XYZ file of N, CA and C in Angstrom:
855
model
N -10.278 -10.928 -13.152
C -9.474 -12.131 -12.946
C -9.671 -12.639 -11.517
N -9.645 -13.949 -11.387
C -9.837 -14.580 -10.080
C -8.469 -14.774 -9.407
N -8.320 -14.197 -8.222
C -7.042 -14.219 -7.511
C -7.196 -14.957 -6.187
N -6.221 -15.809 -5.895
C -6.195 -16.494 -4.600
C -4.873 -16.151 -3.936
N -4.915 -15.538 -2.755
C -3.707 -15.156 -2.004
C -3.500 -16.205 -0.906
N -2.507 -17.042 -1.081
C -2.234 -18.129 -0.123
C -1.135 -17.690 0.836
N -1.390 -17.849 2.114
C -0.402 -17.424 3.104
C 0.198 -18.649 3.800
N 1.533 -18.715 3.794
C 2.195 -19.857 4.432
C 3.069 -19.376 5.603
N 4.337 -19.772 5.669
C 5.184 -19.398 6.801
C 5.680 -17.969 6.596
N 5.084 -17.030 7.309
C 5.345 -15.625 7.007
C 5.067 -14.738 8.210
N 5.649 -13.545 8.170
C 5.345 -12.520 9.184
C 4.204 -11.627 8.711
N 3.671 -11.896 7.532
C 2.576 -11.125 6.923
C 3.050 -9.779 6.360
N 4.359 -9.591 6.234
C 4.883 -8.313 5.757
C 4.428 -7.961 4.351
N 4.290 -8.969 3.495
C 3.874 -8.689 2.120
C 2.397 -8.342 2.040
N 1.604 -8.913 2.945
C 0.198 -8.501 3.033
C 0.114 -7.034 3.424
N 0.900 -6.637 4.422
C 0.904 -5.225 4.837
C 1.358 -4.331 3.692
N 2.381 -4.776 2.959
C 2.867 -3.987 1.828
C 1.772 -3.844 0.773
N 1.125 -4.952 0.432
C 0.069 -4.942 -0.591
C -1.085 -4.030 -0.172
N -1.507 -4.132 1.086
C -2.636 -3.319 1.553
C -2.278 -1.841 1.629
N -0.989 -1.544 1.496
C -0.539 -0.150 1.505
C -0.561 0.467 0.105
N -0.966 -0.333 -0.901
C -1.065 0.194 -2.267
C -2.112 1.310 -2.289
N -1.720 2.445 -2.807
C -2.544 3.643 -2.661
C -3.904 3.538 -3.354
N -3.949 2.852 -4.497
C -5.211 2.778 -5.254
C -5.851 1.402 -5.132
N -5.811 0.856 -3.936
C -6.319 -0.500 -3.726
C -7.796 -0.624 -4.105
N -8.559 0.433 -3.859
C -9.999 0.367 -4.130
C -10.284 0.151 -5.622
N -9.421 0.693 -6.480
C -9.625 0.484 -7.918
C -9.221 -0.928 -8.326
N -8.266 -1.484 -7.591
C -7.812 -2.848 -7.898
C -8.928 -3.856 -7.660
N -9.715 -3.641 -6.606
C -10.794 -4.573 -6.280
C -11.905 -4.558 -7.338
N -11.957 -3.519 -8.148
C -12.932 -3.488 -9.242
C -12.441 -4.326 -10.422
N -11.130 -4.546 -10.467
C -10.524 -5.259 -11.591
C -10.322 -6.741 -11.283
N -10.084 -7.070 -10.000
C -9.769 -8.451 -9.617
C -10.767 -8.952 -8.569
N -11.122 -10.224 -8.706
C -11.972 -10.873 -7.708
C -11.076 -11.719 -6.804
N -11.011 -11.356 -5.534
C -10.198 -12.116 -4.602
C -11.016 -13.269 -4.019
N -10.698 -14.474 -4.447
C -11.382 -15.646 -3.903
C -11.012 -15.840 -2.447
N -9.771 -15.466 -2.122
C -9.337 -15.533 -0.726
C -8.153 -14.599 -0.514
N -8.199 -13.875 0.583
C -7.051 -13.118 1.081
C -7.131 -13.158 2.606
N -6.025 -13.473 3.280
C -6.090 -13.670 4.735
C -6.599 -12.461 5.516
N -6.441 -11.265 4.971
C -6.891 -10.067 5.699
C -8.225 -9.545 5.204
N -8.787 -10.173 4.169
C -10.024 -9.651 3.590
C -11.163 -10.659 3.612
N -10.830 -11.929 3.877
C -11.848 -12.980 3.803
C -12.288 -13.416 5.194
N -13.531 -13.861 5.291
C -14.058 -14.306 6.575
C -13.815 -15.788 6.817
N -13.835 -16.578 5.745
C -13.638 -18.022 5.891
C -12.181 -18.346 6.230
N -11.967 -19.501 6.832
C -10.611 -19.966 7.116
C -9.924 -20.359 5.806
N -8.615 -20.156 5.749
C -7.878 -20.464 4.524
C -7.983 -21.957 4.160
N -7.807 -22.825 5.150
C -7.829 -24.271 4.872
C -9.160 -24.689 4.259
N -10.239 -24.150 4.780
C -11.574 -24.478 4.277
C -11.736 -24.023 2.831
N -11.265 -22.809 2.532
C -11.396 -22.265 1.175
C -10.537 -23.043 0.181
N -9.340 -23.412 0.594
C -8.460 -24.199 -0.285
C -9.105 -25.532 -0.622
N -9.647 -26.196 0.404
C -10.273 -27.507 0.200
C -11.452 -27.402 -0.758
N -12.284 -26.382 -0.573
C -13.454 -26.205 -1.446
C -13.026 -25.925 -2.888
N -11.971 -25.122 -3.047
C -11.526 -24.772 -4.396
C -10.974 -25.981 -5.134
N -10.164 -26.769 -4.452
C -9.584 -27.954 -5.100
C -10.675 -28.953 -5.459
N -11.646 -29.126 -4.565
C -12.739 -30.063 -4.847
C -13.607 -29.597 -6.009
N -13.758 -28.285 -6.150
C -14.631 -27.751 -7.204
C -14.047 -27.966 -8.600
N -12.718 -28.084 -8.677
C -12.089 -28.261 -9.985
C -12.001 -26.979 -10.788
N -12.416 -25.871 -10.185
C -12.369 -24.589 -10.891
C -10.941 -24.035 -10.883
N -10.585 -23.323 -11.911
C -9.247 -22.780 -12.001
C -9.114 -21.430 -11.312
N -7.869 -20.994 -11.208
C -7.558 -19.667 -10.662
C -6.790 -18.924 -11.746
N -7.025 -17.636 -11.869
C -6.225 -16.873 -12.832
C -4.839 -16.549 -12.259
N -4.807 -16.061 -11.033
C -3.522 -15.735 -10.402
C -3.488 -16.316 -8.994
N -2.494 -17.156 -8.742
C -2.233 -17.636 -7.387
C -1.043 -16.849 -6.844
N -1.245 -16.173 -5.727
C -0.160 -15.437 -5.075
C 0.186 -16.172 -3.790
N 1.439 -16.571 -3.671
C 1.891 -17.282 -2.469
C 2.786 -16.360 -1.658
N 2.400 -16.141 -0.416
C 3.191 -15.324 0.517
C 3.740 -16.240 1.607
N 5.060 -16.204 1.801
C 5.653 -17.007 2.866
C 6.353 -18.246 2.344
N 7.268 -18.758 3.160
C 7.986 -19.974 2.808
C 7.053 -21.181 2.901
N 7.426 -22.253 2.239
C 6.592 -23.459 2.225
C 7.428 -24.663 2.660
N 6.735 -25.747 2.975
C 7.435 -26.990 3.304
C 7.475 -27.890 2.066
N 8.471 -28.739 2.024
C 8.704 -29.542 0.825
C 7.613 -30.581 0.560
N 6.729 -30.809 1.546
C 5.694 -31.836 1.364
C 4.282 -31.239 1.281
N 4.182 -30.005 0.860
C 2.861 -29.353 0.826
C 2.068 -29.762 -0.424
N 1.203 -30.746 -0.267
C 0.420 -31.273 -1.388
C -0.584 -30.237 -1.901
N -1.290 -29.572 -0.978
C -2.336 -28.638 -1.398
C -1.761 -27.434 -2.139
N -0.587 -26.949 -1.710
C 0.030 -25.820 -2.426
C 0.410 -26.245 -3.840
N 0.937 -27.452 -3.983
C 1.250 -27.971 -5.331
C -0.010 -28.035 -6.187
N -1.111 -28.503 -5.595
C -2.372 -28.622 -6.337
C -2.857 -27.256 -6.803
N -2.762 -26.269 -5.918
C -3.189 -24.921 -6.309
C -2.321 -24.375 -7.448
N -1.012 -24.651 -7.400
C -0.123 -24.194 -8.480
C -0.511 -24.826 -9.813
N -0.992 -26.063 -9.767
C -1.380 -26.769 -11.002
C -2.607 -26.147 -11.661
N -3.544 -25.641 -10.831
C -4.800 -25.139 -11.407
C -4.747 -23.633 -11.672
N -3.601 -23.007 -11.346
C -3.483 -21.553 -11.544
C -2.935 -21.240 -12.934
N -3.500 -20.211 -13.561
C -2.977 -19.781 -14.867
C -1.601 -19.139 -14.702
N -1.457 -18.359 -13.620
C -0.166 -17.747 -13.300
C 0.094 -17.896 -11.801
N 1.352 -18.128 -11.445
C 1.740 -18.259 -10.039
C 2.761 -17.178 -9.713
N 2.474 -16.417 -8.672
C 3.390 -15.372 -8.213
C 3.862 -15.723 -6.801
N 5.180 -15.776 -6.602
C 5.752 -15.911 -5.259
C 6.091 -14.509 -4.790
N 5.449 -14.062 -3.730
C 5.639 -12.681 -3.294
C 6.445 -12.640 -1.986
N 7.573 -11.919 -2.028
C 8.419 -11.791 -0.851
C 9.544 -12.812 -0.832
N 10.610 -12.487 -0.116
C 11.792 -13.350 -0.113
C 11.538 -14.739 0.456
N 10.619 -14.883 1.408
C 10.338 -16.205 1.965
C 9.729 -17.120 0.906
N 8.776 -16.599 0.127
C 8.140 -17.416 -0.906
C 9.089 -17.694 -2.065
N 10.089 -16.822 -2.254
C 11.017 -17.002 -3.375
C 12.187 -17.905 -2.984
N 12.842 -17.588 -1.834
C 14.084 -18.292 -1.471
C 13.994 -19.090 -0.161
N 12.914 -18.993 0.561
C 12.833 -19.658 1.873
C 13.142 -18.701 3.004
N 14.235 -17.928 2.825
C 14.557 -16.819 3.731
C 14.620 -17.252 5.206
N 14.174 -16.428 6.133
C 14.350 -16.680 7.575
C 13.739 -18.022 8.016
N 12.514 -18.389 7.604
C 11.964 -19.671 8.057
C 12.807 -20.871 7.626
N 13.607 -20.719 6.569
C 14.397 -21.852 6.059
C 15.775 -21.951 6.709
N 16.153 -20.942 7.491
C 17.506 -20.925 8.055
C 17.783 -22.127 8.956
N 16.794 -22.528 9.731
C 17.039 -23.590 10.714
C 16.214 -24.846 10.439
N 15.631 -24.952 9.240
C 14.779 -26.102 8.935
C 14.987 -26.522 7.482
N 15.574 -27.673 7.281
C 15.886 -28.163 5.933
C 14.645 -28.490 5.117
N 13.493 -28.621 5.791
C 12.271 -28.967 5.056
C 11.521 -27.732 4.587
N 12.098 -26.557 4.797
C 11.445 -25.306 4.404
C 12.176 -24.704 3.212
N 11.414 -24.134 2.282
C 12.017 -23.593 1.059
C 11.060 -22.562 0.446
N 11.417 -22.033 -0.719
C 10.506 -21.209 -1.487
C 9.823 -22.072 -2.542
N 9.004 -21.457 -3.394
C 8.329 -22.251 -4.428
C 9.337 -22.846 -5.415
N 10.352 -22.055 -5.785
C 11.336 -22.532 -6.769
C 12.710 -22.761 -6.165
N 13.058 -21.993 -5.159
C 14.424 -22.023 -4.630
C 14.453 -22.337 -3.140
N 15.597 -22.862 -2.728
C 15.966 -22.838 -1.310
C 17.277 -22.062 -1.274
N 17.197 -20.797 -0.925
C 18.288 -19.838 -1.067
C 18.726 -19.825 -2.537
N 19.977 -20.139 -2.903
C 20.353 -20.019 -4.308
C 20.210 -21.329 -5.086
N 19.790 -22.378 -4.421
C 19.675 -23.679 -5.086
C 18.252 -23.924 -5.564
N 18.109 -24.598 -6.724
C 16.782 -24.919 -7.250
C 16.214 -26.123 -6.508
N 15.958 -25.954 -5.228
C 15.406 -27.029 -4.405
C 14.125 -26.562 -3.743
N 13.269 -25.899 -4.542
C 12.006 -25.419 -4.016
C 10.930 -26.494 -4.054
N 9.703 -26.108 -3.732
C 8.584 -27.051 -3.692
C 8.254 -27.605 -5.075
N 8.366 -26.769 -6.098
C 7.950 -27.158 -7.448
C 9.129 -27.672 -8.271
N 8.823 -28.498 -9.265
C 9.872 -29.029 -10.139
C 10.586 -27.895 -10.881
N 11.840 -28.152 -11.281
C 12.645 -27.130 -11.947
C 12.002 -26.644 -13.247
N 11.296 -27.542 -13.925
C 10.692 -27.169 -15.206
C 9.204 -26.824 -15.072
N 8.785 -26.457 -13.871
C 7.367 -26.128 -13.651
C 6.927 -24.981 -14.554
N 5.767 -25.155 -15.144
C 5.106 -24.084 -15.887
C 3.641 -24.066 -15.462
N 3.114 -22.904 -15.256
C 1.702 -22.781 -14.884
C 0.818 -23.039 -16.108
N -0.488 -23.046 -15.917
C -1.408 -23.274 -17.043
C -1.221 -22.240 -18.136
N -0.767 -21.066 -17.754
C -0.537 -20.010 -18.737
C 0.795 -20.137 -19.450
N 1.581 -21.167 -19.089
C 2.844 -21.416 -19.784
C 4.034 -20.659 -19.214
N 3.886 -20.087 -18.026
C 4.990 -19.329 -17.435
C 5.545 -20.041 -16.202
N 6.844 -19.873 -15.930
C 7.379 -20.358 -14.648
C 6.840 -19.480 -13.522
N 7.176 -19.814 -12.296
C 6.769 -18.970 -11.175
C 7.360 -17.567 -11.361
N 6.526 -16.566 -11.190
C 6.995 -15.178 -11.255
C 7.410 -14.777 -9.844
N 8.691 -14.527 -9.659
C 9.215 -14.243 -8.325
C 9.314 -12.741 -8.072
N 8.695 -12.307 -6.986
C 8.795 -10.911 -6.552
C 9.519 -10.909 -5.215
N 10.854 -10.900 -5.269
C 11.636 -10.960 -4.036
C 11.592 -9.618 -3.320
N 12.023 -9.658 -2.046
C 12.013 -8.456 -1.225
C 11.442 -8.774 0.140
N 11.832 -8.004 1.114
C 11.353 -8.241 2.483
C 10.857 -6.924 3.064
N 9.618 -6.502 2.651
C 8.714 -7.204 1.737
C 8.921 -6.739 0.297
N 8.115 -7.322 -0.613
C 8.075 -6.816 -1.991
C 7.304 -5.493 -1.998
N 7.732 -4.601 -2.855
C 7.090 -3.280 -2.976
C 5.658 -3.455 -3.518
N 4.671 -2.719 -2.970
C 3.290 -2.868 -3.472
C 3.160 -2.590 -4.964
N 3.976 -1.682 -5.504
C 3.906 -1.394 -6.941
C 4.383 -2.588 -7.762
N 5.335 -3.366 -7.219
C 5.803 -4.558 -7.936
C 4.699 -5.619 -7.964
N 3.989 -5.752 -6.837
C 2.920 -6.762 -6.761
C 1.776 -6.385 -7.703
N 1.275 -5.182 -7.532
C 0.121 -4.746 -8.326
C 0.510 -4.591 -9.800
N 1.715 -4.070 -10.057
C 2.158 -3.907 -11.444
C 2.190 -5.232 -12.187
N 2.664 -6.279 -11.521
C 2.714 -7.611 -12.144
C 1.305 -8.147 -12.381
N 0.414 -7.951 -11.401
C -0.970 -8.401 -11.576
C -1.615 -7.708 -12.767
N -1.400 -6.407 -12.896
C -2.022 -5.653 -13.990
C -1.449 -6.061 -15.345
N -0.134 -6.352 -15.394
C 0.452 -6.819 -16.654
C -0.224 -8.111 -17.105
N -0.401 -9.034 -16.171
C -1.034 -10.317 -16.504
C -2.488 -10.110 -16.923
N -3.168 -9.192 -16.246
C -4.562 -8.916 -16.590
C -4.692 -8.331 -17.994
N -3.642 -7.625 -18.429
C -3.650 -7.021 -19.772
C -3.106 -7.975 -20.834
N -2.780 -9.211 -20.404
C -2.268 -10.187 -21.359
C -0.793 -10.010 -21.674
N -0.091 -9.246 -20.841
C 1.350 -9.017 -21.033
C 2.124 -9.913 -20.074
N 2.914 -10.823 -20.620
C 3.721 -11.691 -19.761
C 5.047 -11.000 -19.493
N 5.386 -10.736 -18.230
C 6.618 -10.005 -17.919
C 7.866 -10.797 -18.304
N 8.861 -10.083 -18.839
C 10.151 -10.712 -19.124
C 10.889 -10.912 -17.803
N 11.409 -12.109 -17.580
C 11.993 -12.453 -16.289
C 13.512 -12.528 -16.351
N 14.173 -12.252 -15.203
C 15.625 -12.398 -15.129
C 15.977 -13.833 -14.725
N 17.236 -14.091 -14.439
C 17.682 -15.463 -14.152
C 17.052 -16.029 -12.876
N 16.517 -15.179 -12.016
C 15.869 -15.642 -10.786
C 14.350 -15.639 -10.924
N 13.862 -15.471 -12.133
C 12.416 -15.480 -12.363
C 11.729 -14.202 -11.949
N 12.491 -13.103 -11.830
C 11.912 -11.817 -11.404
C 11.647 -10.924 -12.616
N 10.551 -10.174 -12.617
C 10.277 -9.275 -13.750
C 11.403 -8.247 -13.919
N 11.982 -8.201 -15.120
C 13.084 -7.275 -15.357
C 12.662 -5.827 -15.185
N 11.381 -5.548 -15.410
C 10.928 -4.167 -15.307
C 11.130 -3.619 -13.890
N 11.186 -4.515 -12.895
C 11.374 -4.071 -11.506
C 12.751 -4.440 -10.947
N 13.441 -5.408 -11.570
C 14.672 -5.939 -10.971
C 15.886 -5.881 -11.896
N 15.860 -5.087 -12.941
C 17.003 -5.076 -13.865
C 18.074 -4.068 -13.475
N 17.775 -3.179 -12.534
C 18.764 -2.182 -12.127
C 19.145 -2.380 -10.667
N 20.331 -1.883 -10.333
C 20.784 -1.987 -8.949
C 20.008 -1.015 -8.056
N 19.868 -1.369 -6.797
C 19.224 -0.470 -5.831
C 19.970 0.855 -5.765
N 21.247 0.794 -6.064
C 22.130 1.965 -6.092
C 21.618 3.050 -7.056
N 20.971 2.608 -8.144
C 20.482 3.553 -9.147
C 19.373 4.421 -8.543
N 19.543 5.713 -8.662
C 18.544 6.622 -8.126
C 18.799 7.006 -6.681
N 19.833 6.426 -6.061
C 20.136 6.762 -4.667
C 20.624 8.214 -4.602
N 20.089 8.957 -3.659
C 20.460 10.367 -3.545
C 21.870 10.550 -2.977
N 22.504 9.467 -2.556
C 23.858 9.535 -2.002
C 24.931 9.175 -3.029
N 24.563 9.050 -4.291
C 25.515 8.577 -5.294
C 26.735 9.491 -5.444
N 26.561 10.784 -5.281
C 27.723 11.666 -5.407
C 28.723 11.390 -4.279
N 28.209 11.083 -3.095
C 29.100 10.736 -1.984
C 29.799 9.407 -2.261
N 29.074 8.470 -2.871
C 29.665 7.175 -3.220
C 30.805 7.373 -4.208
N 30.566 8.185 -5.226
C 31.577 8.374 -6.275
C 32.854 9.004 -5.725
N 32.705 9.920 -4.771
C 33.877 10.608 -4.202
C 34.335 9.980 -2.891
N 33.761 8.846 -2.557
C 34.137 8.090 -1.351
C 34.066 8.967 -0.097
N 32.990 9.675 0.040
C 32.747 10.462 1.251
C 31.769 9.657 2.110
N 32.235 9.218 3.253
C 31.458 8.298 4.075
C 30.503 9.025 5.020
N 29.370 8.374 5.316
C 28.463 8.916 6.332
C 29.124 8.754 7.694
N 28.908 9.707 8.557
C 29.529 9.639 9.887
C 28.683 8.865 10.882
N 27.379 8.786 10.629
C 26.515 8.028 11.531
C 25.246 7.603 10.806
N 24.618 6.538 11.324
C 23.344 6.096 10.756
C 22.292 7.188 10.954
N 21.426 7.342 10.001
C 20.392 8.364 10.092
C 20.800 9.681 9.494
N 22.103 9.815 9.196
C 22.575 11.044 8.591
C 21.990 11.188 7.190
N 21.687 12.420 6.795
C 21.124 12.645 5.469
C 22.206 12.718 4.394
N 23.454 12.790 4.811
C 24.545 12.934 3.851
C 25.593 11.856 4.069
N 26.416 11.655 3.046
C 27.464 10.653 3.132
C 26.979 9.306 2.608
N 27.941 8.496 2.138
C 27.607 7.175 1.590
C 27.597 6.122 2.698
N 26.653 5.182 2.619
C 26.502 4.150 3.647
C 27.174 2.836 3.255
N 27.830 2.822 2.070
C 28.421 1.580 1.571
C 29.734 1.230 2.269
N 30.543 2.231 2.570
C 31.919 1.965 3.000
C 32.034 1.443 4.431
N 31.114 1.830 5.318
C 31.215 1.378 6.714
C 29.929 0.771 7.253
N 28.769 1.157 6.701
C 27.505 0.760 7.318
C 26.776 -0.359 6.579
N 27.480 -1.097 5.761
C 26.929 -2.326 5.190
C 25.931 -2.171 4.069
N 25.828 -0.998 3.440
C 24.827 -0.805 2.389
C 25.073 -1.756 1.216
N 24.018 -2.469 0.800
C 24.115 -3.442 -0.296
C 23.563 -2.872 -1.599
N 23.309 -1.571 -1.638
C 22.745 -0.975 -2.842
C 23.530 -1.280 -4.111
N 24.886 -1.212 -4.075
C 25.646 -1.505 -5.297
C 25.768 -3.002 -5.589
N 25.175 -3.845 -4.725
C 25.277 -5.298 -4.910
C 23.917 -5.980 -5.020
N 22.842 -5.209 -5.086
C 21.496 -5.786 -5.077
C 20.653 -5.210 -6.211
N 19.772 -6.057 -6.724
C 18.885 -5.619 -7.803
C 17.487 -5.317 -7.247
N 17.074 -4.068 -7.399
C 15.711 -3.659 -7.047
C 15.493 -2.252 -7.588
N 14.270 -1.801 -7.574
C 13.959 -0.442 -8.027
C 13.516 0.433 -6.862
N 14.049 0.135 -5.652
C 13.616 0.859 -4.444
C 13.903 2.354 -4.494
N 14.946 2.750 -5.252
C 15.280 4.177 -5.312
C 14.731 4.871 -6.555
N 14.007 4.123 -7.380
C 13.354 4.743 -8.540
C 11.828 4.638 -8.428
N 11.346 3.581 -7.761
C 9.917 3.492 -7.404
C 9.889 3.590 -5.884
N 9.675 4.784 -5.378
C 9.864 5.031 -3.948
C 8.752 4.407 -3.103
N 9.086 4.110 -1.867
C 8.110 3.559 -0.921
C 7.206 4.683 -0.426
N 5.932 4.415 -0.391
C 4.936 5.446 -0.054
C 5.092 6.671 -0.946
N 5.716 6.449 -2.091
C 5.949 7.479 -3.109
C 6.883 8.587 -2.631
N 7.541 8.415 -1.491
C 8.384 9.504 -0.980
C 9.779 9.069 -0.522
N 10.004 7.791 -0.215
C 11.260 7.475 0.459
C 11.775 6.075 0.123
N 12.957 5.786 0.663
C 13.578 4.468 0.572
C 14.477 4.327 1.796
N 15.057 3.151 1.983
C 15.922 2.978 3.158
C 17.074 3.968 3.128
N 17.772 4.048 1.998
C 18.963 4.905 1.955
C 18.581 6.381 2.103
N 17.438 6.768 1.586
C 17.003 8.165 1.750
C 16.682 8.478 3.211
N 16.298 7.440 3.970
C 15.984 7.649 5.377
C 17.217 7.501 6.269
N 18.370 7.196 5.653
C 19.597 7.088 6.448
C 19.906 5.693 6.937
N 19.212 4.682 6.380
C 19.460 3.285 6.734
C 20.037 2.576 5.523
N 21.047 1.723 5.702
C 21.605 1.043 4.539
C 20.617 0.082 3.892
N 20.772 -0.112 2.589
C 20.041 -1.188 1.906
C 20.569 -2.504 2.451
N 19.659 -3.437 2.813
C 20.069 -4.725 3.368
C 20.128 -5.822 2.299
N 19.890 -5.465 1.051
C 19.930 -6.468 -0.016
C 18.830 -7.504 0.126
N 17.645 -7.082 0.551
C 16.583 -8.040 0.872
C 15.914 -8.645 -0.353
N 16.331 -8.256 -1.549
C 15.752 -8.880 -2.747
C 16.625 -10.040 -3.248
N 17.741 -10.311 -2.546
C 18.671 -11.338 -3.028
C 18.576 -12.624 -2.205
N 19.114 -13.712 -2.768
C 18.960 -15.030 -2.148
C 19.709 -15.167 -0.825
N 20.743 -14.346 -0.604
C 21.558 -14.492 0.604
C 21.082 -13.599 1.754
N 19.893 -13.051 1.631
C 19.289 -12.299 2.735
C 18.503 -13.258 3.611
N 18.542 -13.153 4.956
C 19.318 -12.188 5.731
C 20.732 -12.697 5.984
N 21.633 -11.794 6.234
C 23.001 -12.164 6.561
C 23.389 -11.489 7.875
N 24.481 -11.977 8.473
C 24.943 -11.393 9.730
C 25.586 -10.031 9.468
N 25.561 -9.173 10.467
C 26.232 -7.878 10.360
C 25.601 -6.950 9.355
N 24.284 -6.744 9.465
C 23.575 -5.926 8.480
C 24.052 -4.472 8.466
N 24.586 -3.990 9.590
C 24.959 -2.572 9.672
C 26.479 -2.356 9.597
N 27.193 -3.309 9.044
C 28.639 -3.123 8.956
C 29.164 -3.629 7.614
N 30.211 -2.995 7.135
C 30.854 -3.410 5.888
C 32.138 -4.150 6.233
N 32.170 -5.431 5.935
C 33.380 -6.203 6.212
C 34.491 -5.732 5.272
N 35.648 -5.508 5.832
C 36.756 -4.990 5.026
C 38.019 -5.804 5.254
N 38.873 -5.804 4.240
C 40.209 -6.382 4.346
C 41.199 -5.313 3.891
N 42.085 -4.922 4.777
C 43.073 -3.880 4.481
C 42.410 -2.603 3.962
N 41.271 -2.278 4.541
C 40.581 -1.049 4.160
C 39.756 -1.138 2.894
N 39.713 -2.335 2.284
C 38.938 -2.518 1.050
C 37.712 -3.381 1.361
N 36.511 -2.950 0.932
C 35.317 -3.766 1.191
C 35.496 -5.194 0.687
N 35.090 -6.162 1.505
C 35.230 -7.568 1.117
C 34.426 -7.872 -0.140
N 33.300 -7.197 -0.317
C 32.484 -7.367 -1.527
C 32.394 -6.019 -2.235
N 32.843 -5.991 -3.462
C 32.854 -4.740 -4.225
C 31.566 -4.599 -5.039
N 31.237 -3.376 -5.458
C 30.047 -3.189 -6.306
C 30.082 -4.112 -7.520
N 28.930 -4.587 -7.942
C 28.844 -5.513 -9.079
C 29.509 -4.895 -10.315
N 30.416 -5.653 -10.910
C 31.074 -5.210 -12.135
C 32.354 -4.423 -11.920
N 32.722 -4.175 -10.661
C 33.926 -3.390 -10.375
C 35.054 -4.328 -9.962
N 36.215 -4.219 -10.615
C 37.358 -5.074 -10.266
C 38.073 -4.510 -9.052
N 38.801 -5.372 -8.358
C 39.552 -4.931 -7.177
C 40.614 -3.905 -7.577
N 41.275 -4.169 -8.707
C 42.316 -3.249 -9.172
C 41.729 -1.880 -9.508
N 40.605 -1.909 -10.215
C 39.947 -0.653 -10.585
C 39.453 0.105 -9.368
N 38.925 -0.658 -8.385
C 38.409 -0.011 -7.180
C 39.532 0.696 -6.427
N 40.680 0.010 -6.275
C 41.798 0.598 -5.524
C 42.295 1.864 -6.212
N 42.433 1.813 -7.538
C 42.933 2.978 -8.279
C 41.982 4.173 -8.171
N 40.695 3.914 -8.431
C 39.739 5.027 -8.493
C 39.349 5.557 -7.128
N 39.195 4.657 -6.135
C 38.737 5.124 -4.827
C 39.786 6.002 -4.160
N 41.064 5.663 -4.357
C 42.125 6.476 -3.763
C 42.131 7.882 -4.343
N 41.998 7.974 -5.661
C 41.973 9.284 -6.327
C 40.718 10.062 -5.923
N 39.574 9.357 -5.892
C 38.311 10.033 -5.559
C 38.366 10.629 -4.166
N 38.872 9.867 -3.217
C 38.916 10.358 -1.838
C 39.859 11.559 -1.716
N 40.956 11.504 -2.455
C 41.939 12.595 -2.375
C 41.386 13.898 -2.943
N 40.600 13.780 -4.033
C 40.127 14.994 -4.710
C 38.639 15.276 -4.470
N 38.054 14.684 -3.460
C 36.626 14.909 -3.179
C 36.349 16.395 -2.940
N 35.284 16.930 -3.515
C 34.942 18.349 -3.323
C 34.760 18.686 -1.846
N 35.246 19.825 -1.458
C 35.148 20.247 -0.055
C 33.696 20.384 0.391
N 32.819 20.747 -0.562
C 31.417 20.951 -0.184
C 30.751 19.660 0.303
N 31.344 18.497 -0.053
C 30.755 17.230 0.378
C 31.307 16.753 1.717
N 32.436 17.290 2.116
C 33.090 16.814 3.334
C 32.504 17.487 4.575
N 32.525 16.740 5.644
C 32.110 17.307 6.926
C 30.651 17.657 7.016
N 29.819 17.017 6.118
C 28.389 17.303 6.150
C 27.589 16.208 6.833
N 28.346 15.184 7.279
C 27.646 14.032 7.860
C 26.901 14.393 9.111
């Protein structure tokens, strides 16, 4: 399959993530990269111009980085691509580049609003909307896994944000090694600690974010929460937010509760859990 990796307003984090894919050498036998900013010698602008003039199609267009609302060439590339993948939170929601510039957005969204570069009813030549791989950055397995599904003729089932459900249907909380501490409301005493839950004081968004970071591990060994850093919710439209390392509370109750948990239920269960927490979990922070 012919792949074109287009880079726009970005820190290049998704390129670094992609190049960290362990079996990259086998991927290059399966896909022909017409352009990638870290692998090609020609300038991106020159290659884009030649491709559009040639009238030849692309099998997969991967867009990394936020875009501006008047980008004619990016629109043209989306039209000739069989499938379009927005990789990373900037390409999906606009993210940091869009914070201070109203003319910056993602391919489909500007944060949570459908005010991206492409029309709301956009479909690629293959009949699919933009496939969004959110994250800062997106996990290399999510990028390569989506490419391989398309190469095998399998169109991924998407969630309400256009993300493949196979990677985004579960909360980041799932698979977290701190879940027992979360259930018994045993808090971590400091960042970097291997024990204790990071949700109650250190701003962890694991119970409020959808990703498979704790089931498809980074570098096959770790995740933010396993390393003692809270999940920042970087796969969601409201990333980044202020106070990444703190949990805003009102009267001792987190301002935002885990998805699906009522305030009444949280108050009842958390009080009991904290009172009866096993001694073996306490004082291990």
